[in-house]
Amino acid sequence: MIQISNLSKSFTLHNQGGAVIPVMAGAALTVAPGECVGLVGQSGAGKSTLMRMVQGNYRTEGGQILVAGLDVARAAPRDIIRLRRQVMGHVSQFLRVVPRVPTLQVVAEPLLRLSVPRDEAEARAARLLAQLNIPERLWSLSPTTFSGGEQQRVNIARGFVHDYPVLLLDEPTASLDARNREVVLDLIMQAKARGAALLGIFHDEGARARVCDRLVDVTAFTPGLAA
């Protein structure tokens, strides 16, 4: 479901005379349906950079990123948008939503974009919010007013509201208490059981050990750090 081969990336520092900093070279990995692969490596090794390239937020220097058959490295923006809408979900550490939009609508939005009837979309959103212990009295409020842990749970609900074939997980258990951490780990295991391919960054070693089938050390792809 995810196939990465010979991927490279560098950044140009325009405010420092156009210096070019290579940050990744020869990256390669696969994630099969029903598998969760965790990215590991020291800080600055390129875990987040690799995830952003898979999502299509960073342009690549070379190589290939196949997600459900689409080469994200060369795809047109409209095709990447379609991929994110239909195929590739994302759970990030940070909530980015339009202010004043109610939480229930924020979570239901991915389904509404897929033309799921509003009643059905909101019912599924409500089930996830309840499962993640967001009180119903908060569903009509904007999540921009919530605590960090509550915002993280809204992010998780939004990421899991549609049965995406591919899921990118960036610290999905960060800011969570033990009770909600268990809920999230269960959601991840359910996604694996239905055949989703998951690629994630987990600094929570216990969570990583429970849900990841394999680990990929991105240090091997980092110029100056690779052995």
CSV table of C-alpha atoms in Angstrom, one decimal:
chain,number,residue,atom,x,y,z
A,1,MET,CA,0.0,0.0,0.0
A,2,ILE,CA,3.0,2.3,0.7
A,3,GLN,CA,6.2,1.8,-1.3
A,4,ILE,CA,9.1,4.2,-1.0
A,5,SER,CA,12.3,3.7,-3.1
A,6,ASN,CA,15.5,5.7,-3.4
A,7,LEU,CA,13.9,8.8,-1.9
A,8,SER,CA,16.1,11.9,-1.4
A,9,LYS,CA,15.5,15.4,0.0
A,10,SER,CA,17.5,18.6,0.6
A,11,PHE,CA,16.7,22.0,1.9
A,12,THR,CA,18.0,25.3,0.5
A,13,LEU,CA,18.7,28.0,3.0
A,14,HIS,CA,18.0,31.2,1.0
A,15,ASN,CA,18.8,33.4,4.0
A,16,GLN,CA,22.3,31.9,4.2
A,17,GLY,CA,23.6,32.4,0.7
A,18,GLY,CA,21.6,29.5,-0.8
A,19,ALA,CA,23.4,26.8,1.1
A,20,VAL,CA,22.0,23.4,0.3
A,21,ILE,CA,21.6,20.9,3.2
A,22,PRO,CA,21.0,17.3,2.2
A,23,VAL,CA,18.7,15.7,4.8
A,24,MET,CA,17.8,12.3,3.2
A,25,ALA,CA,19.2,10.0,0.6
A,26,GLY,CA,18.3,6.5,-0.6
A,27,ALA,CA,15.3,6.1,1.7
A,28,ALA,CA,13.3,2.9,1.0
A,29,LEU,CA,10.5,1.2,2.9
A,30,THR,CA,7.2,-0.6,2.4
A,31,VAL,CA,4.1,-0.8,4.4
A,32,ALA,CA,1.7,-3.7,3.6
A,33,PRO,CA,-2.1,-3.7,4.2
A,34,GLY,CA,-2.7,-4.7,7.8
A,35,GLU,CA,0.7,-3.6,8.9
A,36,CYS,CA,2.0,-0.8,11.1
A,37,VAL,CA,5.5,0.4,10.6
A,38,GLY,CA,7.2,2.8,13.1
A,39,LEU,CA,9.8,5.3,12.1
A,40,VAL,CA,12.6,5.6,14.7
A,41,GLY,CA,15.9,7.5,14.9
A,42,GLN,CA,17.5,10.3,16.8
A,43,SER,CA,16.1,13.9,16.8
A,44,GLY,CA,16.8,15.5,13.4
A,45,ALA,CA,17.3,12.2,11.6
A,46,GLY,CA,14.3,13.0,9.3
A,47,LYS,CA,11.3,11.1,10.6
A,48,SER,CA,8.9,14.1,10.2
A,49,THR,CA,10.5,15.0,6.9
A,50,LEU,CA,9.8,11.5,5.5
A,51,MET,CA,6.2,11.6,6.8
A,52,ARG,CA,5.6,15.0,5.2
A,53,MET,CA,7.0,13.7,1.9
A,54,VAL,CA,4.6,10.8,2.0
A,55,GLN,CA,1.7,13.1,2.7
A,56,GLY,CA,2.8,15.3,-0.2
A,57,ASN,CA,3.6,18.4,1.9
A,58,TYR,CA,7.3,18.4,1.0
A,59,ARG,CA,8.6,18.0,-2.5
A,60,THR,CA,11.2,15.3,-3.1
A,61,GLU,CA,14.6,15.6,-4.8
A,62,GLY,CA,14.3,12.2,-6.3
A,63,GLY,CA,12.9,8.8,-5.9
A,64,GLN,CA,9.4,7.4,-5.7
A,65,ILE,CA,6.6,7.3,-3.1
A,66,LEU,CA,3.7,5.0,-4.2
A,67,VAL,CA,0.6,5.3,-2.0
A,68,ALA,CA,-2.2,3.1,-3.3
A,69,GLY,CA,-0.6,3.2,-6.7
A,70,LEU,CA,-0.2,7.0,-6.9
A,71,ASP,CA,3.4,8.4,-7.1
A,72,VAL,CA,3.0,11.2,-4.6
A,73,ALA,CA,6.5,12.5,-5.6
A,74,ARG,CA,5.3,13.3,-9.1
A,75,ALA,CA,1.5,13.6,-8.7
A,76,ALA,CA,-0.4,16.8,-9.5
A,77,PRO,CA,-1.8,18.7,-6.5
A,78,ARG,CA,-5.4,17.8,-7.4
A,79,ASP,CA,-4.5,14.1,-7.3
A,80,ILE,CA,-2.8,14.5,-3.9
A,81,ILE,CA,-5.9,16.2,-2.6
A,82,ARG,CA,-8.1,13.4,-3.9
A,83,LEU,CA,-5.7,10.8,-2.3
A,84,ARG,CA,-5.9,12.6,1.1
A,85,ARG,CA,-9.7,12.8,0.8
A,86,GLN,CA,-10.4,9.2,-0.1
A,87,VAL,CA,-7.3,7.0,0.8
A,88,MET,CA,-4.8,8.6,3.1
A,89,GLY,CA,-5.8,9.8,6.6
A,90,HIS,CA,-3.5,11.7,8.9
A,91,VAL,CA,-3.3,12.2,12.7
A,92,SER,CA,-1.0,15.0,13.7
A,93,GLN,CA,0.1,16.4,17.0
A,94,PHE,CA,-1.5,19.8,16.3
A,95,LEU,CA,-5.1,20.7,15.6
A,96,ARG,CA,-5.6,23.0,12.6
A,97,VAL,CA,-9.2,24.0,12.0
A,98,VAL,CA,-11.3,27.0,11.1
A,99,PRO,CA,-12.2,28.9,14.3
A,100,ARG,CA,-15.8,28.8,15.5
A,101,VAL,CA,-16.6,25.5,13.6
A,102,PRO,CA,-18.2,23.1,16.1
A,103,THR,CA,-16.3,20.0,17.1
A,104,LEU,CA,-18.9,17.6,15.8
A,105,GLN,CA,-18.6,19.2,12.4
A,106,VAL,CA,-14.8,19.2,12.5
A,107,VAL,CA,-14.8,15.4,13.0
A,108,ALA,CA,-17.6,14.7,10.5
A,109,GLU,CA,-16.0,16.9,7.8
A,110,PRO,CA,-13.9,14.1,6.1
A,111,LEU,CA,-17.1,12.1,5.6
A,112,LEU,CA,-19.1,15.0,4.4
A,113,ARG,CA,-16.5,15.6,1.7
A,114,LEU,CA,-17.1,12.1,0.5
A,115,SER,CA,-20.8,12.8,0.2
A,116,VAL,CA,-21.8,10.7,3.2
A,117,PRO,CA,-25.2,11.9,4.4
A,118,ARG,CA,-24.9,14.4,7.2
A,119,ASP,CA,-26.9,12.4,9.7
A,120,GLU,CA,-24.7,9.4,9.1
A,121,ALA,CA,-21.5,11.4,9.2
A,122,GLU,CA,-22.4,13.2,12.4
A,123,ALA,CA,-23.5,9.9,14.0
A,124,ARG,CA,-20.2,8.3,13.3
A,125,ALA,CA,-18.4,11.4,14.6
A,126,ALA,CA,-20.4,11.4,17.7
A,127,ARG,CA,-19.6,7.7,18.4
A,128,LEU,CA,-15.9,8.4,18.1
A,129,LEU,CA,-16.0,11.6,20.3
A,130,ALA,CA,-17.8,9.6,22.9
A,131,GLN,CA,-15.4,6.7,22.6
A,132,LEU,CA,-12.5,9.2,23.1
A,133,ASN,CA,-14.2,10.7,26.2
A,134,ILE,CA,-15.0,14.2,24.8
A,135,PRO,CA,-18.1,15.3,26.8
A,136,GLU,CA,-21.2,15.8,24.6
A,137,ARG,CA,-21.6,19.3,26.1
A,138,LEU,CA,-18.4,20.3,24.2
A,139,TRP,CA,-19.4,19.0,20.8
A,140,SER,CA,-21.1,22.3,19.8
A,141,LEU,CA,-18.1,24.3,20.7
A,142,SER,CA,-15.0,25.0,18.6
A,143,PRO,CA,-12.1,22.7,19.6
A,144,THR,CA,-9.7,25.7,19.4
A,145,THR,CA,-10.9,26.4,23.0
A,146,PHE,CA,-10.0,22.9,24.3
A,147,SER,CA,-7.0,21.7,26.3
A,148,GLY,CA,-4.1,20.1,24.5
A,149,GLY,CA,-5.3,16.6,25.3
A,150,GLU,CA,-8.8,17.3,24.2
A,151,GLN,CA,-7.6,18.8,20.9
A,152,GLN,CA,-5.4,15.7,20.3
A,153,ARG,CA,-8.5,13.5,20.8
A,154,VAL,CA,-10.5,15.6,18.3
A,155,ASN,CA,-7.6,15.1,15.8
A,156,ILE,CA,-7.7,11.3,16.4
A,157,ALA,CA,-11.5,11.2,16.0
A,158,ARG,CA,-11.1,13.1,12.7
A,159,GLY,CA,-8.4,10.8,11.5
A,160,PHE,CA,-10.3,7.6,12.2
A,161,VAL,CA,-13.8,8.7,11.3
A,162,HIS,CA,-13.3,7.4,7.7
A,163,ASP,CA,-11.9,3.9,7.1
A,164,TYR,CA,-8.9,5.1,5.3
A,165,PRO,CA,-6.8,2.4,3.6
A,166,VAL,CA,-3.7,4.3,4.6
A,167,LEU,CA,-3.1,6.2,7.9
A,168,LEU,CA,-0.1,8.4,8.8
A,169,LEU,CA,0.2,8.8,12.6
A,170,ASP,CA,2.4,11.5,14.1
A,171,GLU,CA,2.6,10.9,17.9
A,172,PRO,CA,-1.0,9.7,18.2
A,173,THR,CA,-0.7,9.1,22.0
A,174,ALA,CA,1.0,12.4,22.8
A,175,SER,CA,-0.8,14.5,25.5
A,176,LEU,CA,-3.1,11.6,26.4
A,177,ASP,CA,-3.8,10.1,29.8
A,178,ALA,CA,-3.7,6.3,30.3
A,179,ARG,CA,-7.4,5.8,29.7
A,180,ASN,CA,-7.5,7.6,26.3
A,181,ARG,CA,-4.1,6.1,25.3
A,182,GLU,CA,-5.8,2.7,25.5
A,183,VAL,CA,-8.7,3.9,23.3
A,184,VAL,CA,-6.3,5.1,20.7
A,185,LEU,CA,-4.2,2.0,20.7
A,186,ASP,CA,-7.4,0.0,20.3
A,187,LEU,CA,-8.4,2.2,17.3
A,188,ILE,CA,-5.0,1.5,15.7
A,189,MET,CA,-5.4,-2.2,16.2
A,190,GLN,CA,-8.9,-2.1,14.7
A,191,ALA,CA,-7.5,-0.3,11.6
A,192,LYS,CA,-4.8,-2.9,11.2
A,193,ALA,CA,-7.4,-5.7,11.5
A,194,ARG,CA,-9.5,-4.2,8.7
A,195,GLY,CA,-6.4,-4.1,6.4
A,196,ALA,CA,-5.2,-0.5,6.7
A,197,ALA,CA,-1.5,0.3,6.1
A,198,LEU,CA,-0.2,2.5,8.9
A,199,LEU,CA,3.1,4.5,9.1
A,200,GLY,CA,3.8,6.3,12.3
A,201,ILE,CA,6.1,8.2,14.6
A,202,PHE,CA,5.8,7.0,18.3
A,203,HIS,CA,8.1,8.4,21.0
A,204,ASP,CA,5.8,6.4,23.4
A,205,GLU,CA,7.9,3.2,23.4
A,206,GLY,CA,5.2,1.1,25.0
A,207,ALA,CA,2.7,2.1,22.4
A,208,ARG,CA,5.2,1.5,19.7
A,209,ALA,CA,5.9,-2.0,21.0
A,210,ARG,CA,2.2,-2.8,21.1
A,211,VAL,CA,1.1,-1.7,17.6
A,212,CYS,CA,4.1,-1.7,15.3
A,213,ASP,CA,5.0,-4.8,13.4
A,214,ARG,CA,8.3,-3.4,12.2
A,215,LEU,CA,10.6,-0.4,12.9
A,216,VAL,CA,12.6,1.5,10.3
A,217,ASP,CA,15.5,3.6,11.5
A,218,VAL,CA,15.6,6.6,9.3
A,219,THR,CA,19.2,7.3,10.4
A,220,ALA,CA,20.2,4.9,7.7
A,221,PHE,CA,18.9,7.4,5.1
A,222,THR,CA,20.4,10.5,6.7
A,223,PRO,CA,23.6,12.0,5.2
A,224,GLY,CA,26.2,12.3,7.9
A,225,LEU,CA,24.4,10.0,10.3
A,226,ALA,CA,24.2,6.8,8.3
A,227,ALA,CA,26.7,4.1,9.2
